[in-house]
Short mmCIF file of C-alpha atoms in Angstrom, two decimals:
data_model
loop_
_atom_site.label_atom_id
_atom_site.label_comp_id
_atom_site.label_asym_id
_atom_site.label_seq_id
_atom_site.Cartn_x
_atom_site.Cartn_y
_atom_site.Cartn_z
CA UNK A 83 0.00 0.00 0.00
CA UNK A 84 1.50 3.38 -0.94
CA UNK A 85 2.61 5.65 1.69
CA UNK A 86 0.12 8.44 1.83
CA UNK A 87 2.32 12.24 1.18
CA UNK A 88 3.01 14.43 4.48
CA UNK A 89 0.37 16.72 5.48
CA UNK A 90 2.72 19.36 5.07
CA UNK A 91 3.28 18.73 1.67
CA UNK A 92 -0.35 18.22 0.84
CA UNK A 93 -0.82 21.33 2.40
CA UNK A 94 1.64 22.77 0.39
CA UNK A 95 0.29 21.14 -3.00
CA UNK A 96 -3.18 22.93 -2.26
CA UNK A 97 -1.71 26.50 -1.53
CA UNK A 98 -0.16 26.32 -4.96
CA UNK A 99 -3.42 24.72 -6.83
CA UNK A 100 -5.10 27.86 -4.69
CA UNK A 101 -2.50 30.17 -6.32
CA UNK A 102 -2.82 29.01 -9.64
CA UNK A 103 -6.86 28.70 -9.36
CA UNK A 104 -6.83 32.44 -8.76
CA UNK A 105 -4.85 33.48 -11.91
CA UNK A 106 -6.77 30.61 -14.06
CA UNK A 107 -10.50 31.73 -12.79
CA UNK A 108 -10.36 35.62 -13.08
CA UNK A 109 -7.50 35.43 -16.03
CA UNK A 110 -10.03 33.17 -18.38
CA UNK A 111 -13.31 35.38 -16.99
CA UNK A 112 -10.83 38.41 -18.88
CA UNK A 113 -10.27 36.09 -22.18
CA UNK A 114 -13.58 35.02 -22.62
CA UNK A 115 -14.48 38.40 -24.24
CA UNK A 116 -11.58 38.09 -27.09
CA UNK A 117 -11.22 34.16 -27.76
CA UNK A 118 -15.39 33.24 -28.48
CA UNK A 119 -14.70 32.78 -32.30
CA UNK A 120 -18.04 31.96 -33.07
CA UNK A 121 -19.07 34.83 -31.34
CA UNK A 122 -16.45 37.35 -32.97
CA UNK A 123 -17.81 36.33 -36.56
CA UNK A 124 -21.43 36.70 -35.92
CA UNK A 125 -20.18 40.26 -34.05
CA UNK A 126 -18.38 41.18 -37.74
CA UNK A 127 -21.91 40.03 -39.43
CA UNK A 128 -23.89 42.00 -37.24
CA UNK A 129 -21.65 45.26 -37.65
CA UNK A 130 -21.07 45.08 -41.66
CA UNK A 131 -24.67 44.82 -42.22
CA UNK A 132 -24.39 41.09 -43.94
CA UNK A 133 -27.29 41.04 -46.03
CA UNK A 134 -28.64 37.40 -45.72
CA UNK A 135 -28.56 37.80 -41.68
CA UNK A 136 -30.14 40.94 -41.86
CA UNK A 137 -33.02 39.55 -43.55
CA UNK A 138 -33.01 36.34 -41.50
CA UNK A 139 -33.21 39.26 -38.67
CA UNK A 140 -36.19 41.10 -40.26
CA UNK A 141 -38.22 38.23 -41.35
CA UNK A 142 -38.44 36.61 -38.03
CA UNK A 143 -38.91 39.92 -36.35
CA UNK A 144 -41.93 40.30 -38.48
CA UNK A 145 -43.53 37.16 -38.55
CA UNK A 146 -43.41 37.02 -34.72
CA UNK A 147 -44.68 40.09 -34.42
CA UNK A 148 -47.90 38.99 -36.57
CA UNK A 149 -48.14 36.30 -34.43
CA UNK A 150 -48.02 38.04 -31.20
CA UNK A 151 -50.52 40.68 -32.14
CA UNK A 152 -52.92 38.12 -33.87
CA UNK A 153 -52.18 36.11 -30.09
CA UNK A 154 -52.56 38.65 -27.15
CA UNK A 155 -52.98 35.74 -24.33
CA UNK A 156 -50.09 34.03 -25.38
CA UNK A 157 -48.10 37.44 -25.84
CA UNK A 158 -48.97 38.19 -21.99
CA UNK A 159 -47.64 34.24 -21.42
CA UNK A 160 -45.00 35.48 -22.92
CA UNK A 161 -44.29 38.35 -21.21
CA UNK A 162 -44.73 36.52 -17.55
CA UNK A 163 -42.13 34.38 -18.64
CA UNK A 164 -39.08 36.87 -19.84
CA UNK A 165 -39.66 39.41 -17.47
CA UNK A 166 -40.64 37.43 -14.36
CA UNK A 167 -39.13 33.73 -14.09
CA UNK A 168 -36.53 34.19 -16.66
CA UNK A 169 -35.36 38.05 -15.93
CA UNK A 170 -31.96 38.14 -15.71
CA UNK A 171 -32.85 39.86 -11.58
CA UNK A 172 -34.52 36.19 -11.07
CA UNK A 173 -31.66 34.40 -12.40
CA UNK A 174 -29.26 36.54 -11.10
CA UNK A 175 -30.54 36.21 -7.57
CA UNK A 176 -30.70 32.03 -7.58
CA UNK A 177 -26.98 32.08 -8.56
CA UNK A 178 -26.22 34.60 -5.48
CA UNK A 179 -28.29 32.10 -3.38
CA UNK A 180 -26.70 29.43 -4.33
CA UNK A 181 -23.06 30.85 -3.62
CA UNK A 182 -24.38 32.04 -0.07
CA UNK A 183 -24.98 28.23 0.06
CA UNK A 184 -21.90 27.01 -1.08
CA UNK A 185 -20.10 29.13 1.25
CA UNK A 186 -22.27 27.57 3.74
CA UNK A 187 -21.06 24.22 2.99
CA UNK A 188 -17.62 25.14 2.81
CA UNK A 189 -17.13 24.76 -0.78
CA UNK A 190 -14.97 28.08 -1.63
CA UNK A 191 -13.80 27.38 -4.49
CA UNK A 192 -16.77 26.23 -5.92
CA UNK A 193 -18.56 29.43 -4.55
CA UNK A 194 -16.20 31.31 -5.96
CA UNK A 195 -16.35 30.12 -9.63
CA UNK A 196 -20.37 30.02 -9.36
CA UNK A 197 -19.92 34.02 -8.39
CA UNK A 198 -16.89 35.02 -10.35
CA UNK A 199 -19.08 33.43 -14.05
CA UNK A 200 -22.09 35.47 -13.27
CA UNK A 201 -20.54 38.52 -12.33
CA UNK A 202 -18.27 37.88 -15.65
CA UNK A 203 -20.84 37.14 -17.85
CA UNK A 204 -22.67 40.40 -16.76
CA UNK A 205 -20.04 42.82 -17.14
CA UNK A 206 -18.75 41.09 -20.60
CA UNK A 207 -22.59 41.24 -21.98
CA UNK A 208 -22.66 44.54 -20.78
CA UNK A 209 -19.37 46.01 -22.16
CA UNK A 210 -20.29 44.00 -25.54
CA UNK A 211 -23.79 46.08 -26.00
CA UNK A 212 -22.09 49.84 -25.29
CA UNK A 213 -19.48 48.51 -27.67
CA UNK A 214 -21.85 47.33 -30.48
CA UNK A 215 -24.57 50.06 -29.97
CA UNK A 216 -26.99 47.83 -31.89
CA UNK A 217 -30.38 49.21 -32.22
CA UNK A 218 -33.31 47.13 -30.94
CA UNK A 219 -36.04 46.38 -33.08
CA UNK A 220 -38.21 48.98 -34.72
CA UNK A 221 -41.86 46.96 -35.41
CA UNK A 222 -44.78 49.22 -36.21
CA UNK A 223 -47.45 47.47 -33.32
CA UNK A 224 -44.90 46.69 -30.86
CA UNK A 225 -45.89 44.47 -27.66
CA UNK A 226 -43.27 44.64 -25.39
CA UNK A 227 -40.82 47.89 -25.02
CA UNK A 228 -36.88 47.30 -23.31
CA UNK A 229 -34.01 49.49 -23.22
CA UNK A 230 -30.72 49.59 -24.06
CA UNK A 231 -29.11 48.86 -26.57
CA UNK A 232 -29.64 44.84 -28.56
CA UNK A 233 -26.32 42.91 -29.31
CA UNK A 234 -26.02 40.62 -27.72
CA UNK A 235 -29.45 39.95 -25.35
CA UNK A 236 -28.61 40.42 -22.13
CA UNK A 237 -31.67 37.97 -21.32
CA UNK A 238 -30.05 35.19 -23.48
CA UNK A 239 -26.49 35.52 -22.14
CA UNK A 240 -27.70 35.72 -17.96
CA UNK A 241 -29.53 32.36 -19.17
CA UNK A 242 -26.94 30.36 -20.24
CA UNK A 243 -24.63 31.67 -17.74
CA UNK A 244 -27.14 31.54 -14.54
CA UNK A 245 -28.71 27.53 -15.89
CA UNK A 246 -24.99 26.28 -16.78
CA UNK A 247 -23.74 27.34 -13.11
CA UNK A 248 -26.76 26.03 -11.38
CA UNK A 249 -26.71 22.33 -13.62
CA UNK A 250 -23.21 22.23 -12.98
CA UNK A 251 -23.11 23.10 -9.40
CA UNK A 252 -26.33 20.93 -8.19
CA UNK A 253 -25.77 17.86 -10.46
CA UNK A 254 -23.75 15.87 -7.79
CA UNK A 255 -27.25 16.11 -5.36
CA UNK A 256 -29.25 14.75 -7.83
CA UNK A 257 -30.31 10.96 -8.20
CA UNK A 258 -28.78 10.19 -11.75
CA UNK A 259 -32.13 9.34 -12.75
CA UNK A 260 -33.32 12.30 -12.73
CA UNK A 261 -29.96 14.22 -14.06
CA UNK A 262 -31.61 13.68 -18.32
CA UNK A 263 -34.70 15.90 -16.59
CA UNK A 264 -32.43 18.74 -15.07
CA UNK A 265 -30.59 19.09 -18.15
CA UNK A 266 -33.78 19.13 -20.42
CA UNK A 267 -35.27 21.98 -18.30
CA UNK A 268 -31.89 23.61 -18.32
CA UNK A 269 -31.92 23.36 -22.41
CA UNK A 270 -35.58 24.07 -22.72
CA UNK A 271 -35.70 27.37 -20.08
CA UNK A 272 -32.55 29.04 -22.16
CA UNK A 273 -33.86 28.08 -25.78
CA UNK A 274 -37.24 29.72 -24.51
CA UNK A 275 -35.32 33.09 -22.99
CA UNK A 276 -34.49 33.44 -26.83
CA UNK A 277 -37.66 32.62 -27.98
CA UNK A 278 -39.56 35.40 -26.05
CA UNK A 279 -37.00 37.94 -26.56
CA UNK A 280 -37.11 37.26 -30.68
CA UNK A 281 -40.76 36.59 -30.11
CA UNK A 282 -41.71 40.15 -28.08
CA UNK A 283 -39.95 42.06 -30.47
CA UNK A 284 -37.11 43.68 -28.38
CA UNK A 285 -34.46 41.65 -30.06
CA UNK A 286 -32.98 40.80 -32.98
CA UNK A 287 -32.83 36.67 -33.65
CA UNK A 288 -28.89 37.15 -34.06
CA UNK A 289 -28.84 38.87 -31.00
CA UNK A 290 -30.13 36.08 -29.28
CA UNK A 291 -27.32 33.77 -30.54
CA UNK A 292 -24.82 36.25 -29.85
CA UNK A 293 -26.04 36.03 -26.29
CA UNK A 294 -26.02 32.23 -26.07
CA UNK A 295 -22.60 31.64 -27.71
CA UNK A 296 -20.49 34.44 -25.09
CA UNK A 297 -22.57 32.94 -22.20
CA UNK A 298 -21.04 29.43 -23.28
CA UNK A 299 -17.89 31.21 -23.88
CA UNK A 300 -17.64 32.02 -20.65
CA UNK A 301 -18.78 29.05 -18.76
CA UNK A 302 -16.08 27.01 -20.55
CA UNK A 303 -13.51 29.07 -19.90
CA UNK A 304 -14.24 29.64 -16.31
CA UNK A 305 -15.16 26.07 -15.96
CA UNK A 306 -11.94 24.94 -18.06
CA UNK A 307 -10.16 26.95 -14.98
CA UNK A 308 -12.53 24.90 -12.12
CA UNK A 309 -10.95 21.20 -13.25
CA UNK A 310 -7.55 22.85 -13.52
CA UNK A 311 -7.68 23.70 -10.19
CA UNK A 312 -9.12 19.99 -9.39
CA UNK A 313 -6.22 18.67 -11.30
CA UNK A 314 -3.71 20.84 -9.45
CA UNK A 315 -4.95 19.73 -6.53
CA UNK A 316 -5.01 16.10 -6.44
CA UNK A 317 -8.94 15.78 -6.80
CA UNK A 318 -9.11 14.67 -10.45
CA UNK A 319 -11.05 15.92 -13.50
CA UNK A 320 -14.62 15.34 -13.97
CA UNK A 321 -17.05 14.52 -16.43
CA UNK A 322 -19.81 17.46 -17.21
CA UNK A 323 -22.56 15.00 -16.60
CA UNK A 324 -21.47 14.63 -12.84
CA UNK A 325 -21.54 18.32 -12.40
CA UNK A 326 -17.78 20.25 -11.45
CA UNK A 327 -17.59 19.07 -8.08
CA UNK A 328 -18.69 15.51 -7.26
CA UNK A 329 -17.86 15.35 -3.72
CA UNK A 330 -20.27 18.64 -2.77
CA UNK A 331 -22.78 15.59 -2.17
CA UNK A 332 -20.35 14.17 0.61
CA UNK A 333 -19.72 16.38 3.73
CA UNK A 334 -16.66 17.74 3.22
CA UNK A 335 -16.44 19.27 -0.23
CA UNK A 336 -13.11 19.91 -2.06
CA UNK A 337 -11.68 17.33 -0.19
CA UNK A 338 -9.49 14.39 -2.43
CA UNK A 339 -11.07 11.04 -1.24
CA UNK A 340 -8.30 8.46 0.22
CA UNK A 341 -8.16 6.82 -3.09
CA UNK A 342 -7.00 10.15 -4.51
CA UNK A 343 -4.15 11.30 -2.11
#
């Protein structure tokens, strides 16, 4: 049987992987503005006016509009939905619950990559619209009214960002049964932010996807920085499906298992 290393030296393994986690978490939070290539293209579309998105942009602004005002009880559906259980507030405060209750369990790191990707993924979105200066939708019957400026939607990107952290974080307390049924709601909830933005008329459909892809930019990156850390540390990488930190289900989180010292 292996000797197990000197607590001092474990000690000093996890001030180092602390160290480096720092640099990693807030260093890719900075990048994930500048290395989303996906996101960078649709950003040159958007600003040189591409024709064929432009009118992908116009004739799903207009059709949905039709719809809406043909629809007024499933416009105020809608409406419940984006501004009330999907407003970026709502989502915004179940992340800051949830790191209240990570700190409460002792998981620090963990609480600290669930706050440092929202607070990132607000600021990027944010410096990305003043930046862009896209103008929202101009629809002769509007429905719905929002301001600010449009690329990318602000309501799209604090979905992705706000679902991934809470799948991620609370997949390790869930039976694995039921883990298909949190991801489908996950999916479903940030497909249908997009949906009612497009859908209301206070976004653009590109918009939307601009939102979605720097939101995943972001998660990856800070996430990418999460299982370095674990690495660093002795606790191992994970699998997404298990969520970023498997032993939050035991009771002490962040803690290698005896296998893994």
């Amino acid at each position: 049987m292996p000797a197990r290393p000197a607590v001092p030296t474990l000690r000093r393994r996890r001030k180092e992987a602390d160290r480096r986690f720092g640099i990693r978490l807030f260093g890719s939070a900075a990048a994930a503005a500048v290395t989303a290539v996906l996101f960078g293209l649709l950003l040159v579309l958007v600003e040189s006016g591409w024709h064929p998105l432009r009118r992908l942009d116009a004739g799903a602004a207009r059709w949905l509009n039709r719809t809406a005002l043909d629809h007024p009880a499933w416009t105020g559906t809608l409406r419940f939905f984006s501004d009330v259980v999907w407003d970026p507030v709502t989502l915004r405060a179940a992340v800051a619950v949830l790191t209240l209750w990570l700190l409460y369990r002792r998981a620090w790191r963990l609480a600290a990559w669930s706050a440092v990707t929202a607070v990132a993924g607000g600021l990027i979105g944010l410096l990305a619209k003043v930046v862009v200066e896209r103008a929202r939708p101009s629809l002769p019957d509007p429905v719905a009214h929002a301001p600010g400026y449009s690329f990318p939607s602000g309501h799209a990107m604090a979905a992705t960002t706000s679902f991934a952290v809470l799948l991620l974080v609370l997949l390790p307390m869930v039976r694995r049964g039921l883990r298909p049924l949190c991801w489908a709601v996950a999916v479903v909830s940030v497909l249908g932010v997009g949906f009612t933005r497009v859908a209301l008329g206070v976004h653009w459909f590109s918009d939307v996807v601009g939102g979605w892809m720097l939101g995943l930019a972001v998660v990856a990156l800070t996430g990418w920085s999460f299982e370095a850390w674990r690495a660093d540390a002795g606790l191992g990488r994970t699998e997404v499906a298990e969520g970023l930190e498997p032993e939050l289900s035991g009771e002490d989180p962040e803690e290698p298992h005896a296998s893994q010292r």
